[in-house]
Amino acid sequence: MGQFGIGQPMTRKEDQRFITGKGRYTDDIDLPGQAYGYVLRAPFAHANFTITDISAAQAAPGVLAVLTGADVAKDGLGDIPCRVPIKNRDGSMSVLPPYPILAQDTARHGGDAIAFIVAETFEQAQDASELIEVDYQDLPAITDTGSAMQPGVAQVWPQAKDNVCFDWEMGDGKLAETNAANAHHVTHIRLVNNRLVVNSMETRVALGTYDPAQDSYELYTTSQGSHTLRGLLAENIFKVQPEKIRVVTPDVGGGFGMKLFLYREHALVMYAAKKIGRPVRWVASRSDGFVSDTQGRDHVTDAALAMDKDGNFLALQVHITANLGAYLSNFSTYVPTMAGSNMYQGLYKTPAVHVHVHGVFTNTVPVDAYRGAGRPEAAYLVERLVDKAAREIGLSPDEIRRRNFIPPEAMPYSTSLGDVYDSGEFTAHMEIAMQKAGWAGISSRKAEAAKRGKLRGIGMSTYVEACGGGSDETAIVSVNEDGSATVLIGTQSNGQGHETAYAQIVSEHLGLPLDQITVKQGDTAEIATGRGTGGSRSVPVGGSALDGASSRLKEKAQKLAAHLLEAAEADIEYDDAVFTIAGTDRRMTLAEVAAAANDPAKLPEGMEPGLKIENAWKPPAATFPNGTHICELDIDRDTGIVEILKYTVVDDFGKIINPMMLAGQVHGGVAQGIGQALYERTVYDSDSGQLLTGSFMDYCMPRADQVPFVDFDMHNVPCTTNALGIKGCGEAGAIGAPPAIINALVDALQEFGIDHIDMPATNEVIWQVIHGGYAQAAE
């Protein structure tokens, strides 16, 4: 079992397909007679509008349909839903404004969808869009998160007073207030968690069809879960039974949370296909993505950490203003509240933590989950605040953490925010990381760097995240008559390597090589149920379901082999896909057993035909991966340019399915964390509300030469809440990296009196710090 099974560093079986150009993405799918769609988008961030004439567009060459918000309303299509209404502190419910698939009367952000044009070619549809006559009445706009609730600013929705969607809290506010009042020292911080544009390598694509004979739809799209989309389209948009909609997701070129959600274009291509009687394709340009893909983060946070005279934490008080954008995406309200707020506990035994969140509307693109979804925001705040506190009270960054870590002997540990951490050795992975990073020798390296005109800094962060919990997942595994195996599962790979990881779990039980195991995902017509991929749940939840299915399938096969070989089940040995009676040469291959399983006459009494097992598994609790990141960097005094010299990560991911793929997940997450910390800046004009960083000319993504080698290691403690003992790993790198980098920058800039610098800490901003202009730049 060990050659291909759990724990082996196998190369990804799907990569051969991808690197030889044989991947099949949504844009590779062509349907006979397909037409092409183009979305006309509002040029104003906030404006009342009237579409006064579409006749010229309708008469343009190749045009098949021009659809507007009036058509959508007339035909009774529903709105995109927010799936998580929030109860306010006073018991009332959050404001849930409509989110129609085409705007009606008012545009609320630059790029808001106004009309959908369908033509024989994309170019014809785009040209026709310019012939639509629209009368806009420009309105004041609000884009700044910190200003959204101030008196007199523009109101995005009339029903949302002061632009407040919800006013929510978690934790014991009175206890936190009491502990803070009795503290020896309180450290305060105000920070910005910058807005990010996701920019997955593959843009969003949707291809819709309609069958009038069956009154049914098909949607081919790049997503993180076909079943989720089918449910939303059926219940909320078209108001039909789910069986009337088939959603197919083929290979996906990156999602990072952004492709979890229902978008207008999903519904538009299906709606248009019904209107014109032909398939309709829409492919997002990169510019479309900047103004229509959900964006990430965008918090302004004020927090205070109260300590006793020895630096022991007494209370953490957090107030967050979370920008939701102009409309509520499917999980937008969940991300700054229930998705991440429990993680403000960090790895610390803080007895009182209180989190207060205002979710606000602005005239910006909707915000929803982005890699980590609330947990990176929590870790960034906690670890910046802990570092700042250490400097104020004269402790080293490691010592203040060491004094406040939850000790291993306290596990399972009930936090003040209601979680139960099942396992972890936090001091151990911090000290391993410090040793690997050469923490003790930093003083000499700082002195050497100073001789070269460089400012050397080192910073650490620790993190914990809750992931791999929540809803159940179902896996089906079957053995075919040729001895190969097939897996059906409702999670969705976006590049993580599910085909390999799931095959390794099956191989652990059946001993098959990976090339004899086929993993199928993404087609609701073939796979009955699925919860999709998000929150690092696929392997902890889907993998646990598959592990149970594979184990039960082997048991069934062994029982059948014993029956066919006329032996006791206890006397049957299994190795290399062969069942053998112990001590004899009598044997049957797995393929032979699978063939016999399809013949009812050969089965023992009560056994169902076929070697096929379906197994559902619901996690009893989340998993809590945790770890330490350490960043060492240089700053050039003359230019402000940052070079990351050494990056060290030591993580606790429990039991490991594939250490090679896991390392790749961490590397990718660290790269995204570097992007947020140093480069990625989303800027809206404060007057017009226009997105100023709407292309790669203005929005900086990290380049290969800016991402260092990651010295990655693990100190694993098995998880106790799933059969595999694993903890989710997909988002961890993006959680630990930003605070480690900013802590290193603050360390490097100590001589300039800096105790905080906001992300992204671009070269320009750092240059202003060095040369005395940072205060003006930050205003």
PDB file of N, CA, C and O in Angstrom, residues 40 48-55 57 66-71 102-105 113-117 131-136:
ATOM      1  N   LEU A  40     -22.451  45.166 -21.263  1.00  0.00           N
ATOM      2  CA  LEU A  40     -22.276  46.618 -21.209  1.00  0.00           C
ATOM      3  C   LEU A  40     -22.224  47.027 -19.751  1.00  0.00           C
ATOM      4  O   LEU A  40     -23.135  46.730 -18.969  1.00  0.00           O
ATOM      5  N   ASN A  48     -27.945  57.238 -11.513  1.00  0.00           N
ATOM      6  CA  ASN A  48     -29.238  56.803 -12.030  1.00  0.00           C
ATOM      7  C   ASN A  48     -29.135  56.754 -13.551  1.00  0.00           C
ATOM      8  O   ASN A  48     -28.434  57.570 -14.163  1.00  0.00           O
ATOM      9  N   PHE A  49     -29.806  55.786 -14.147  1.00  0.00           N
ATOM     10  CA  PHE A  49     -29.696  55.689 -15.604  1.00  0.00           C
ATOM     11  C   PHE A  49     -31.026  55.250 -16.211  1.00  0.00           C
ATOM     12  O   PHE A  49     -31.864  54.612 -15.561  1.00  0.00           O
ATOM     13  N   THR A  50     -31.156  55.623 -17.472  1.00  0.00           N
ATOM     14  CA  THR A  50     -32.289  55.174 -18.281  1.00  0.00           C
ATOM     15  C   THR A  50     -31.758  54.732 -19.626  1.00  0.00           C
ATOM     16  O   THR A  50     -31.012  55.482 -20.281  1.00  0.00           O
ATOM     17  N   ILE A  51     -32.094  53.530 -20.027  1.00  0.00           N
ATOM     18  CA  ILE A  51     -31.738  53.067 -21.376  1.00  0.00           C
ATOM     19  C   ILE A  51     -32.815  53.600 -22.309  1.00  0.00           C
ATOM     20  O   ILE A  51     -33.970  53.175 -22.264  1.00  0.00           O
ATOM     21  N   THR A  52     -32.435  54.566 -23.140  1.00  0.00           N
ATOM     22  CA  THR A  52     -33.424  55.273 -23.941  1.00  0.00           C
ATOM     23  C   THR A  52     -33.661  54.647 -25.306  1.00  0.00           C
ATOM     24  O   THR A  52     -34.740  54.810 -25.882  1.00  0.00           O
ATOM     25  N   ASP A  53     -32.679  53.929 -25.868  1.00  0.00           N
ATOM     26  CA  ASP A  53     -32.867  53.371 -27.207  1.00  0.00           C
ATOM     27  C   ASP A  53     -31.896  52.211 -27.418  1.00  0.00           C
ATOM     28  O   ASP A  53     -30.676  52.367 -27.255  1.00  0.00           O
ATOM     29  N   ILE A  54     -32.440  51.045 -27.780  1.00  0.00           N
ATOM     30  CA  ILE A  54     -31.593  49.897 -28.114  1.00  0.00           C
ATOM     31  C   ILE A  54     -31.774  49.472 -29.564  1.00  0.00           C
ATOM     32  O   ILE A  54     -31.193  48.489 -29.998  1.00  0.00           O
ATOM     33  N   SER A  55     -32.570  50.205 -30.303  1.00  0.00           N
ATOM     34  CA  SER A  55     -32.915  49.768 -31.661  1.00  0.00           C
ATOM     35  C   SER A  55     -31.698  49.696 -32.572  1.00  0.00           C
ATOM     36  O   SER A  55     -31.578  48.768 -33.388  1.00  0.00           O
ATOM     37  N   ALA A  57     -28.634  49.074 -31.725  1.00  0.00           N
ATOM     38  CA  ALA A  57     -27.868  47.895 -31.345  1.00  0.00           C
ATOM     39  C   ALA A  57     -28.544  46.618 -31.838  1.00  0.00           C
ATOM     40  O   ALA A  57     -27.878  45.694 -32.324  1.00  0.00           O
ATOM     41  N   VAL A  66     -30.567  41.904 -27.377  1.00  0.00           N
ATOM     42  CA  VAL A  66     -30.097  42.929 -26.455  1.00  0.00           C
ATOM     43  C   VAL A  66     -30.995  42.855 -25.234  1.00  0.00           C
ATOM     44  O   VAL A  66     -32.193  43.143 -25.304  1.00  0.00           O
ATOM     45  N   LEU A  67     -30.436  42.429 -24.125  1.00  0.00           N
ATOM     46  CA  LEU A  67     -31.211  42.192 -22.905  1.00  0.00           C
ATOM     47  C   LEU A  67     -30.867  43.249 -21.870  1.00  0.00           C
ATOM     48  O   LEU A  67     -29.699  43.607 -21.688  1.00  0.00           O
ATOM     49  N   THR A  68     -31.903  43.742 -21.188  1.00  0.00           N
ATOM     50  CA  THR A  68     -31.739  44.796 -20.193  1.00  0.00           C
ATOM     51  C   THR A  68     -32.377  44.380 -18.875  1.00  0.00           C
ATOM     52  O   THR A  68     -33.053  43.340 -18.787  1.00  0.00           O
ATOM     53  N   GLY A  69     -32.206  45.220 -17.879  1.00  0.00           N
ATOM     54  CA  GLY A  69     -32.834  44.959 -16.593  1.00  0.00           C
ATOM     55  C   GLY A  69     -34.340  44.887 -16.693  1.00  0.00           C
ATOM     56  O   GLY A  69     -34.976  44.132 -15.939  1.00  0.00           O
ATOM     57  N   ALA A  70     -34.917  45.634 -17.615  1.00  0.00           N
ATOM     58  CA  ALA A  70     -36.365  45.584 -17.797  1.00  0.00           C
ATOM     59  C   ALA A  70     -36.799  44.205 -18.282  1.00  0.00           C
ATOM     60  O   ALA A  70     -37.845  43.688 -17.860  1.00  0.00           O
ATOM     61  N   ASP A  71     -36.016  43.602 -19.165  1.00  0.00           N
ATOM     62  CA  ASP A  71     -36.330  42.248 -19.638  1.00  0.00           C
ATOM     63  C   ASP A  71     -36.247  41.241 -18.495  1.00  0.00           C
ATOM     64  O   ASP A  71     -37.092  40.353 -18.360  1.00  0.00           O
ATOM     65  N   LEU A 102     -29.063  42.089 -13.975  1.00  0.00           N
ATOM     66  CA  LEU A 102     -28.734  43.326 -14.684  1.00  0.00           C
ATOM     67  C   LEU A 102     -29.293  44.482 -13.859  1.00  0.00           C
ATOM     68  O   LEU A 102     -30.415  44.405 -13.359  1.00  0.00           O
ATOM     69  N   ALA A 103     -28.491  45.528 -13.699  1.00  0.00           N
ATOM     70  CA  ALA A 103     -28.915  46.667 -12.887  1.00  0.00           C
ATOM     71  C   ALA A 103     -30.168  47.299 -13.459  1.00  0.00           C
ATOM     72  O   ALA A 103     -30.361  47.346 -14.685  1.00  0.00           O
ATOM     73  N   GLN A 104     -31.006  47.798 -12.577  1.00  0.00           N
ATOM     74  CA  GLN A 104     -32.267  48.412 -12.970  1.00  0.00           C
ATOM     75  C   GLN A 104     -32.348  49.818 -12.376  1.00  0.00           C
ATOM     76  O   GLN A 104     -32.462  49.977 -11.168  1.00  0.00           O
ATOM     77  N   ASP A 105     -32.209  50.805 -13.214  1.00  0.00           N
ATOM     78  CA  ASP A 105     -32.381  52.219 -12.868  1.00  0.00           C
ATOM     79  C   ASP A 105     -31.170  52.876 -12.202  1.00  0.00           C
ATOM     80  O   ASP A 105     -30.950  54.062 -12.386  1.00  0.00           O
ATOM     81  N   ALA A 113     -23.296  45.915 -14.256  1.00  0.00           N
ATOM     82  CA  ALA A 113     -23.815  45.356 -15.512  1.00  0.00           C
ATOM     83  C   ALA A 113     -25.137  46.026 -15.878  1.00  0.00           C
ATOM     84  O   ALA A 113     -26.109  45.972 -15.125  1.00  0.00           O
ATOM     85  N   ILE A 114     -25.172  46.634 -17.069  1.00  0.00           N
ATOM     86  CA  ILE A 114     -26.330  47.408 -17.528  1.00  0.00           C
ATOM     87  C   ILE A 114     -27.138  46.655 -18.588  1.00  0.00           C
ATOM     88  O   ILE A 114     -28.365  46.693 -18.600  1.00  0.00           O
ATOM     89  N   ALA A 115     -26.449  45.968 -19.497  1.00  0.00           N
ATOM     90  CA  ALA A 115     -27.131  45.252 -20.578  1.00  0.00           C
ATOM     91  C   ALA A 115     -26.259  44.086 -21.029  1.00  0.00           C
ATOM     92  O   ALA A 115     -25.040  44.070 -20.795  1.00  0.00           O
ATOM     93  N   PHE A 116     -26.903  43.094 -21.668  1.00  0.00           N
ATOM     94  CA  PHE A 116     -26.196  41.924 -22.190  1.00  0.00           C
ATOM     95  C   PHE A 116     -26.529  41.803 -23.658  1.00  0.00           C
ATOM     96  O   PHE A 116     -27.700  41.665 -24.033  1.00  0.00           O
ATOM     97  N   ILE A 117     -25.501  41.874 -24.484  1.00  0.00           N
ATOM     98  CA  ILE A 117     -25.677  41.841 -25.933  1.00  0.00           C
ATOM     99  C   ILE A 117     -25.173  40.512 -26.450  1.00  0.00           C
ATOM    100  O   ILE A 117     -24.081  40.064 -26.090  1.00  0.00           O
ATOM    101  N   LEU A 131     -23.744  51.158 -29.408  1.00  0.00           N
ATOM    102  CA  LEU A 131     -24.898  51.794 -30.038  1.00  0.00           C
ATOM    103  C   LEU A 131     -26.086  51.930 -29.092  1.00  0.00           C
ATOM    104  O   LEU A 131     -27.091  52.548 -29.449  1.00  0.00           O
ATOM    105  N   ILE A 132     -25.966  51.359 -27.903  1.00  0.00           N
ATOM    106  CA  ILE A 132     -27.047  51.481 -26.922  1.00  0.00           C
ATOM    107  C   ILE A 132     -26.995  52.879 -26.309  1.00  0.00           C
ATOM    108  O   ILE A 132     -25.946  53.325 -25.828  1.00  0.00           O
ATOM    109  N   GLU A 133     -28.112  53.547 -26.329  1.00  0.00           N
ATOM    110  CA  GLU A 133     -28.182  54.901 -25.792  1.00  0.00           C
ATOM    111  C   GLU A 133     -28.641  54.853 -24.330  1.00  0.00           C
ATOM    112  O   GLU A 133     -29.719  54.342 -24.030  1.00  0.00           O
ATOM    113  N   VAL A 134     -27.783  55.361 -23.445  1.00  0.00           N
ATOM    114  CA  VAL A 134     -28.064  55.348 -22.009  1.00  0.00           C
ATOM    115  C   VAL A 134     -27.895  56.764 -21.478  1.00  0.00           C
ATOM    116  O   VAL A 134     -26.880  57.418 -21.732  1.00  0.00           O
ATOM    117  N   ASP A 135     -28.899  57.219 -20.752  1.00  0.00           N
ATOM    118  CA  ASP A 135     -28.845  58.535 -20.116  1.00  0.00           C
ATOM    119  C   ASP A 135     -28.462  58.336 -18.649  1.00  0.00           C
ATOM    120  O   ASP A 135     -29.210  57.731 -17.882  1.00  0.00           O
ATOM    121  N   TYR A 136     -27.264  58.809 -18.281  1.00  0.00           N
ATOM    122  CA  TYR A 136     -26.777  58.675 -16.907  1.00  0.00           C
ATOM    123  C   TYR A 136     -26.906  59.999 -16.169  1.00  0.00           C
ATOM    124  O   TYR A 136     -26.613  61.064 -16.726  1.00  0.00           O
TER     125      TYR A 136
END
